[in-house]
Each structure stands twice: as structure tokens, then as C-alpha cells.
XYZ file of C-alpha atoms in Angstrom:
345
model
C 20.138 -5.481 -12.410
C 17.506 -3.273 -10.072
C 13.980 -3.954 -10.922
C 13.494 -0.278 -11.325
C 16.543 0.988 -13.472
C 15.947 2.518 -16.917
C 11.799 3.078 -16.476
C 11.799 6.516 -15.036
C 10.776 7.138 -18.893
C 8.190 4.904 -18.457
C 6.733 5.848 -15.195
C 6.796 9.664 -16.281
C 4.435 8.197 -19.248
C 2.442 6.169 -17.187
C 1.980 9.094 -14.670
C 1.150 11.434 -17.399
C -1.812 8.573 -18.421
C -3.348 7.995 -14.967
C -3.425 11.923 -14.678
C -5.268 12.290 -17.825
C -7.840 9.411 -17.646
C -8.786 9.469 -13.721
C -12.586 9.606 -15.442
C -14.282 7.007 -16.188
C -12.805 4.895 -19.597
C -14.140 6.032 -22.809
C -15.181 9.388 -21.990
C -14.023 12.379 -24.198
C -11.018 14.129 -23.021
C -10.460 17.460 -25.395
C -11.963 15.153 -28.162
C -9.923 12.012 -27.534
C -10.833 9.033 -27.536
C -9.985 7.235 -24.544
C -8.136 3.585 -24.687
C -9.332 0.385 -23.403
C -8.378 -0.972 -20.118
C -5.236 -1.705 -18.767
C -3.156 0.994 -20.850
C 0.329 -0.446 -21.635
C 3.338 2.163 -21.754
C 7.020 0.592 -23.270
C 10.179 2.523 -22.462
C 13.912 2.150 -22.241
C 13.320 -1.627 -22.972
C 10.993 -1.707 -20.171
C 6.979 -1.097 -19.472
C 4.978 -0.210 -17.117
C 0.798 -1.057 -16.984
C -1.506 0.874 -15.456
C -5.333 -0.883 -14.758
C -8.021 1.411 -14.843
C -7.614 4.438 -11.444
C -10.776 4.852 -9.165
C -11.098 8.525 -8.156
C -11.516 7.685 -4.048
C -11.762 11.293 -2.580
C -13.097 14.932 -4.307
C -13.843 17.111 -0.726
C -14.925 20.740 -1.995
C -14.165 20.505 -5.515
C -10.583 21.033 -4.094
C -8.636 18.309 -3.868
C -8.779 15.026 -6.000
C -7.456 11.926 -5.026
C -6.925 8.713 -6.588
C -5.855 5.632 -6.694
C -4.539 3.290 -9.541
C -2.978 -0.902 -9.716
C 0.117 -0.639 -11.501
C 2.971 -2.846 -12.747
C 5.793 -2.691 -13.605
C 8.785 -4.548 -15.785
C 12.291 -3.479 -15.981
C 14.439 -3.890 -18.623
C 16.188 -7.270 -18.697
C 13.166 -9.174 -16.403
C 10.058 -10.848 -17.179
C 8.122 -10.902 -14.060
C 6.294 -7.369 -13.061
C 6.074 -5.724 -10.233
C 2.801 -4.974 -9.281
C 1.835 -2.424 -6.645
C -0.403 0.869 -6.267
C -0.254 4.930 -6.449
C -2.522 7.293 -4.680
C -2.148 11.185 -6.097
C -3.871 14.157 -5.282
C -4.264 16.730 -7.367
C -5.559 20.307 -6.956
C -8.485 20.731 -9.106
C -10.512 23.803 -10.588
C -13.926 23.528 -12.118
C -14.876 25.737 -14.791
C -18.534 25.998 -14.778
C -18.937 27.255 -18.330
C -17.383 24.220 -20.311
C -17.829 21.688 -17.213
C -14.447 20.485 -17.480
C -11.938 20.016 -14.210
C -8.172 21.497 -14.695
C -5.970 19.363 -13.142
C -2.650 20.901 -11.700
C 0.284 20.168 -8.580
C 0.238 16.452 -8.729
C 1.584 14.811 -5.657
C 2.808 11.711 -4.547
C 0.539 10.843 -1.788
C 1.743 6.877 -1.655
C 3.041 4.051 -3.285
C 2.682 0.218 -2.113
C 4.762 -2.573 -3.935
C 4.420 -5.688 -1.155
C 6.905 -7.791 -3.147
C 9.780 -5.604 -2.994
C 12.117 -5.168 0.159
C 12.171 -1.574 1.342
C 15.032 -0.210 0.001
C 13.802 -1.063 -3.797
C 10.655 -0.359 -3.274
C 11.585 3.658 -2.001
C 13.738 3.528 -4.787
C 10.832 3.073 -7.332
C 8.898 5.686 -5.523
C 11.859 7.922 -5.977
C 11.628 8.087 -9.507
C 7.982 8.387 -9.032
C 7.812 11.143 -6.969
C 10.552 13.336 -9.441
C 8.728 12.310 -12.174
C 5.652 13.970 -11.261
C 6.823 17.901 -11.786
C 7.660 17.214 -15.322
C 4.028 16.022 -16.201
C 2.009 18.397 -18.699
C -1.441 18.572 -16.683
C -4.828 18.371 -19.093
C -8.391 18.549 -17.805
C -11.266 15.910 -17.107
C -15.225 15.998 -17.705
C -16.449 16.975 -14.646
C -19.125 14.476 -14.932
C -17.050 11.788 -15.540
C -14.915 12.321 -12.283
C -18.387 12.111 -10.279
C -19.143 9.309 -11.701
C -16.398 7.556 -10.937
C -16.282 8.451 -7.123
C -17.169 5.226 -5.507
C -18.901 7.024 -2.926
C -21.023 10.305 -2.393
C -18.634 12.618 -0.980
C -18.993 13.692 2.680
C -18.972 17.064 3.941
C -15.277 17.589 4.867
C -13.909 17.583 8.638
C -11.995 18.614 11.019
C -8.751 16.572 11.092
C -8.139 15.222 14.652
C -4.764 13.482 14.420
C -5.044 11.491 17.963
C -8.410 9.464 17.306
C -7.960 6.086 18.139
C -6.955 3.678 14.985
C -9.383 0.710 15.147
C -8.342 -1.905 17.651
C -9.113 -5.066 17.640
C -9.032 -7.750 20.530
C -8.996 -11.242 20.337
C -8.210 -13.606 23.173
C -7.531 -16.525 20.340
C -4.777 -16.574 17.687
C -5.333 -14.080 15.030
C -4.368 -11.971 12.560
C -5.413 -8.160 11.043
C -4.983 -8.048 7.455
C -5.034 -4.311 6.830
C -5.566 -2.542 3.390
C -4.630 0.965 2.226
C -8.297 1.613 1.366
C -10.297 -0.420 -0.559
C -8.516 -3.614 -2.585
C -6.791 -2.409 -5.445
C -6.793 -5.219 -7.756
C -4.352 -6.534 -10.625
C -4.137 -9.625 -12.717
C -2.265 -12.655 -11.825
C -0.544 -13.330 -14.853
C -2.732 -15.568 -17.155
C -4.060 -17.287 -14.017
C -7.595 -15.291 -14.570
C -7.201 -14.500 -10.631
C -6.289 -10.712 -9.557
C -3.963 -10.052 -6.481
C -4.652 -7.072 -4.244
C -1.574 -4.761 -4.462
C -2.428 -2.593 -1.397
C -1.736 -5.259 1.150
C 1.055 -6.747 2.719
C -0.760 -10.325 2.525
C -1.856 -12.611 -0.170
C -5.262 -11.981 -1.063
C -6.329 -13.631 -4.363
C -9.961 -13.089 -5.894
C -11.651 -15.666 -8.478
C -14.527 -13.334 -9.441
C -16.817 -15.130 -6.871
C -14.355 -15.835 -3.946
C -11.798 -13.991 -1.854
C -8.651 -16.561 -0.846
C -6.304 -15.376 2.020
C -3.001 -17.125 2.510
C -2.040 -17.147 6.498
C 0.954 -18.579 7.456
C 0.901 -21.408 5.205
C -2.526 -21.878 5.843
C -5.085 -21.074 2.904
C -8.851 -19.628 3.762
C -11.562 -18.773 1.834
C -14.505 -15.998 1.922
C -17.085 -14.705 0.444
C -16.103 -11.106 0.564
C -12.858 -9.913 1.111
C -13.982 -8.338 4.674
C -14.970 -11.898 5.851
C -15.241 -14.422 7.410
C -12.753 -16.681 6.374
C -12.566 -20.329 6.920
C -9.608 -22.924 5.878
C -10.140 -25.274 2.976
C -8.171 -27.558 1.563
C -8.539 -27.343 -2.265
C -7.938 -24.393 -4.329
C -9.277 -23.398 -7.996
C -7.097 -24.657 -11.122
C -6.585 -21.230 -11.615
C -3.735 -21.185 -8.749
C -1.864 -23.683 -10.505
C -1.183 -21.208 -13.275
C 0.324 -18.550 -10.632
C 3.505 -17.132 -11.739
C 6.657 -18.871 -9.413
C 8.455 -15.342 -9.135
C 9.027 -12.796 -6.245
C 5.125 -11.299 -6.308
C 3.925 -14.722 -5.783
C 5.997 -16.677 -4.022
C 4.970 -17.313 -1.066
C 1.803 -18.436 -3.124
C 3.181 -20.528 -5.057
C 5.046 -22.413 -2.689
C 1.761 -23.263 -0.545
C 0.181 -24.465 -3.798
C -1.360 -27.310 -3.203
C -2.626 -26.518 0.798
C -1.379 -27.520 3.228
C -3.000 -29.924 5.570
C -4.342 -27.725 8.954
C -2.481 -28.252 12.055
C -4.744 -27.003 15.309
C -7.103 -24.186 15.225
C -7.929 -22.070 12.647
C -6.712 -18.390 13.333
C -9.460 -15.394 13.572
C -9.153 -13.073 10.534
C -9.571 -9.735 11.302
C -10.102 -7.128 8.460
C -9.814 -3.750 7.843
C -9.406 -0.845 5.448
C -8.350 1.781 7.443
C -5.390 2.319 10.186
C -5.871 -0.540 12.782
C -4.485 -2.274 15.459
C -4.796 -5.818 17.305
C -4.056 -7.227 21.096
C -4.291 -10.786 21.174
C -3.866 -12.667 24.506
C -3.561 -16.205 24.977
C -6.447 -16.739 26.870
C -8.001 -14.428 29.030
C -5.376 -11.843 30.275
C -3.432 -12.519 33.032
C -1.777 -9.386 35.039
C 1.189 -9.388 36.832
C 1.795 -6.324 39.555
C 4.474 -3.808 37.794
C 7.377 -2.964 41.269
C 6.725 0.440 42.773
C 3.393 1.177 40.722
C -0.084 1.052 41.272
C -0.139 -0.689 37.242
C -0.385 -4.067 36.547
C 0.928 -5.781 33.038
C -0.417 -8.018 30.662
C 1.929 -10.638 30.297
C 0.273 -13.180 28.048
C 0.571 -10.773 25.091
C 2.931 -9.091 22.817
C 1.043 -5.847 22.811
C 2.562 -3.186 25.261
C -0.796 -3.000 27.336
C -1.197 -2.335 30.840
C -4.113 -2.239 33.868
C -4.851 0.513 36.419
C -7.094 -1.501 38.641
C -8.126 1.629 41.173
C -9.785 3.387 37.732
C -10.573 0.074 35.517
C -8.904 1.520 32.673
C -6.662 -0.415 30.407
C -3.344 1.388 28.659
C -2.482 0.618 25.247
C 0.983 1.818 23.661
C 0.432 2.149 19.490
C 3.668 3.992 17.256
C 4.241 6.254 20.389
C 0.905 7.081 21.512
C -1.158 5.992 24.305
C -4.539 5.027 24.321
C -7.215 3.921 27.535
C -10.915 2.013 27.447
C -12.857 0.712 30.261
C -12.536 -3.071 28.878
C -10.506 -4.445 26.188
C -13.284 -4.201 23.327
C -13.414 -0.336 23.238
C -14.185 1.940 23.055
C -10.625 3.660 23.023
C -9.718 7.028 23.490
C -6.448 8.808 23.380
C -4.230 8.859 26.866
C -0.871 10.297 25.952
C -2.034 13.587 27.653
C -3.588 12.407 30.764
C -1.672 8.834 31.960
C -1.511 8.539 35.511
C 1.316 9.170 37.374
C 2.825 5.640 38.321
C 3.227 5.623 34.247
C 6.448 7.475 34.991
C 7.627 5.128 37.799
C 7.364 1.922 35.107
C 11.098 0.655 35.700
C 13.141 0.754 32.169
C 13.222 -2.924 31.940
């Protein structure tokens, strides 16, 4: 049975929720009391949990977006999904009762790292048609600006070919990249949470952050860094669900003994990028051009050697620097001309 069939009921509920409570918890909403923290919904034999949204972005007044750890339980299963939503919503303010109206909710993404694609669009499917049915309320204004994590910033001109951050590393490594900031969501009964915006395993004990690489388990003291291996893990990870979420987890529970080198963990919570050579780059003269290659490194990166520049191919787009730490700039518009001599092989 799919993980997702028979909790559209549920998700319309638990979208109707998150829309209604994106202040902070216990603040009135049209003389409500609001629940406690995380807010269980039970539908169609299934349910669905949401833990407690963080409003990220409120530019203007206009548009509000946020972001909430969810999970959810289909019918017939015991083990949750767990994952994340980001909405927007347009907003109006009305000065004279200082509440927000809430209205057009949208879909802006949905992350569930332990489902293969094709389930996982599925669940944002009925998601995303749940979300016209939903009867919008209103919010304190105070409460949404309190729970902004940040003071807004004056809003900007979009400029869609800036550079994501690259990284460069001339030893193994590895980018773990989050949507944003770690959204968060309990491990069972293991007292750990699991960040649900990643594609890795990130665990947190309440003091320490725990990274699973490639078998290899590392510890920090902030989830940005740095990590180093160890080779015992809190009790708590013994108590780590064995199902899909977790099982890569669990099946590195207890660590594994380090073979060679610890790998550099790179972090980041915006788009990003990483060239890693083995060694210091070696070139190798590309027939017919005036470009060399860099063969030592999976990364489609080339060398003009009469300007100094280096070429970097990311998702279609080309970017140039002047060495391979930065800073980057975007190239699609202005390669040089032996870029269109580069044989098809």
C-alpha cells in the first residue's frame, strides 16, 4: 500500500493548522486558544503531525513565508514519514485591529529525503490540491514578528545568474546542503531530532550535531561545523527506529572503524556547489583549443591559460574566477570562443 494513500484528508487538516498557527504557540487567534506543540491530526485511518512552523521570510508586509517539520503515517503503516513544507502566503495588515489576513496559499516546496521520487511528488500532489480548499483565518501581527528568526531585510532585486556558493577542496569531501536552516523532527522515542530538509543524516542530541558520511559517523558542535569522526555514539542512537527514514542510520549503528582520511565537511544553507580534485589539478591540453581540462576531477571545469580564468559548468550555466577559491562570476554570456570548438566527446 503507498505511504501516501487515504491522508489527503489529513494533509488538508494539517495544512489548514500550519496556516492558522504560523505565530508563535499560545497566542490568541480570534479568541482561541492555541494547542501545545506538535499538533496531531488523525484521518482516514491515518495522521499526519505537524511540529511547531518558523515564519522564515515577511518582505513588505507582502508576502509570508514559512516553513514547518512534518510527518506523516498512512493508513496500514507504523513508521512516519517525516519531511518539510515551505508556503507563502499573501498577507494584508489591518492597522486598526493589528491582525494579518492570510489568503492564496502556495506550495512553495516539499522535502521528504526518505522517499524515492516518484512517492515523494506523489505526496506533494495531494499537497499542493489540497491547498485551494483551505478556509484562510488571520494572525496577530505581533506574533508573526516575533516569530521571524531574523529582522527582515529591505527587499532586492532578483538576479537569477549570481553564482551559487562554490566550494573547492583539493582533498576528499563532501557539501551537505540544507533548504534553509535545519528543520528539525523527533526521532521516534530516541530523544534525538533528524533534520528533514537534507538529503543526509544529520542527528542532534540537544548539545551535539552527528553527521553520517558514507558509513563514517562525525561529530560537531554546531551543525555548520567542523566535524570530526568518532567512534562512539550516545545511547540514544540505539533507540533509532530500523525503518526507511532511518536506515541507513541504523545500519551504521555501532561506527564503524575509520579507514584512511577523514573527508572535509563542507556546509551550507543555501544553493551550493563543490569541485574537488585529487590533489592539486592537473590540466590536460583540450585538441584544436586554446582550453585546457581538469582531469583529476568529476566537476566539468576547464582552464584558459592566455586569460587565467577557470570555467565551471553548474545545471547549464557557466561560471569563471581568477583561481579556484572565488570569487565566481557568471560566464554563460561571455565564454571565449574555443568554448565552441570543445570536441563532443
Amino acid at each position: 500500500m503507498s505511504r501516501v494513500r487515504g491522508l489527503r484528508g489529513a494533509i488538508q487538516r494539517l495544512l489548514v493548522f500550519a496556516l492558522l498557527i504560523l505565530a508563535a504557540p499560545q497566542q490568541p487567534i480570534a479568541q482561541t486558544a492555541m494547542p501545545q506543540w506538535p499538533h496531531t491530526i488523525k484521518a482516514d485511518g491515518g495522521t499526519a503531525v505537524i511540529y511547531q512552523p518558523q515564519a522564515v521570510t515577511w518582505p513588505d508586509h507582502g508576502t509570508l513565508t514559512a516553513r514547518a517539520a512534518v510527518a506523516v503515517t498512512s493508513a496500514g503503516t507504523n513508521n512516519p514519514v517525516l519531511g518539510s513544507i515551505e508556503l507563502t502566503l499573501a498577507t494584508h495588515t489591518d492597522a486598526a485591529t493589528g491582525m494579518v489576513i492570510l489568503s492564496d496559499p502556495q506550495l512553495k516546496s516539499s522535502h521528504f529525503p526518505a522517499l524515492d521520487t516518484e512517492r515523494a511528488a506523489r505526496l506533494e500532489e495531494h499537497i499542493r490540491k489540497a491547498l485551494p480548499t483551505i478556509r484562510i483565518s488571520a494572525v496577530p501581527l505581533n506574533s508573526v514578528l516575533l516569530s521571524l528568526k531574523e529582522q527582515e531585510q529591505p527587499q532586492t532585486a532578483a538576479i537569477k545568474n549570481d553564482p551559487p556558493t562554490i566550494f573547492y577542496s583539493d582533498k576528499p569531501a563532501s557539501l551537505v546542503a540544507f533548504d534553509g536552516d535545519p528543520v528539525m523532527a523527533p526521532v521516534g522515542k530516541a530523544g534525538l531530532t533528524y533534520a528533514v530538509n537534507t538529503n543526509w543524516e544529520v542527528f542532534h542530541d540537544g548539545a551535539t550535531w552527528y553527521l553520517l558520511n558514507d558509513g563514517l559517523w562525525l561529530a560537531a558542535p554546531a551543525f555548520t561545523g567542523p566535524y570530526k569522526p568518532v567512534s562512539k555514539l550516545p545511547a540514544a542512537f540505539l533507540a533509532i527506529p530500523n525503518d526507511a527514514n532511518f536506515a541507513a542510520a541504523h545500519n551504521a549503528i555501532p561506527p564503524h572503524a575509520m579507514s584512511g582520511g577523514a573527508p572535509v565537511i563542507l556546509v551550507s544553507t543555501t544553493p551550493a556547489a563543490i569541485i574537488v580534485t585529487h590533489g592539486a589539478p592537473q590540466f590536460v591540453p583540450i585538441a584544436g583549443t586554446g582550453l585546457q581540462a581538469v582531469k583529476n576531477t568529476n566537476s566539468a571545469l576547464f582552464f584558459e591559460p592566455s586569460s587565467g580564468q577557470f570555467y565551471l559548468l553548474i545545471s547549464g550555466r557557466w561560471f569563471s574566477a581568477g583561481g579556484l577559491n572565488g570569487p565566481w562570476s557568471f560566464a554563460s554570456d561571455h565564454l571565449p570562443a574555443d568554448f565552441s570548438m570543445i570536441p563532443a566527446d
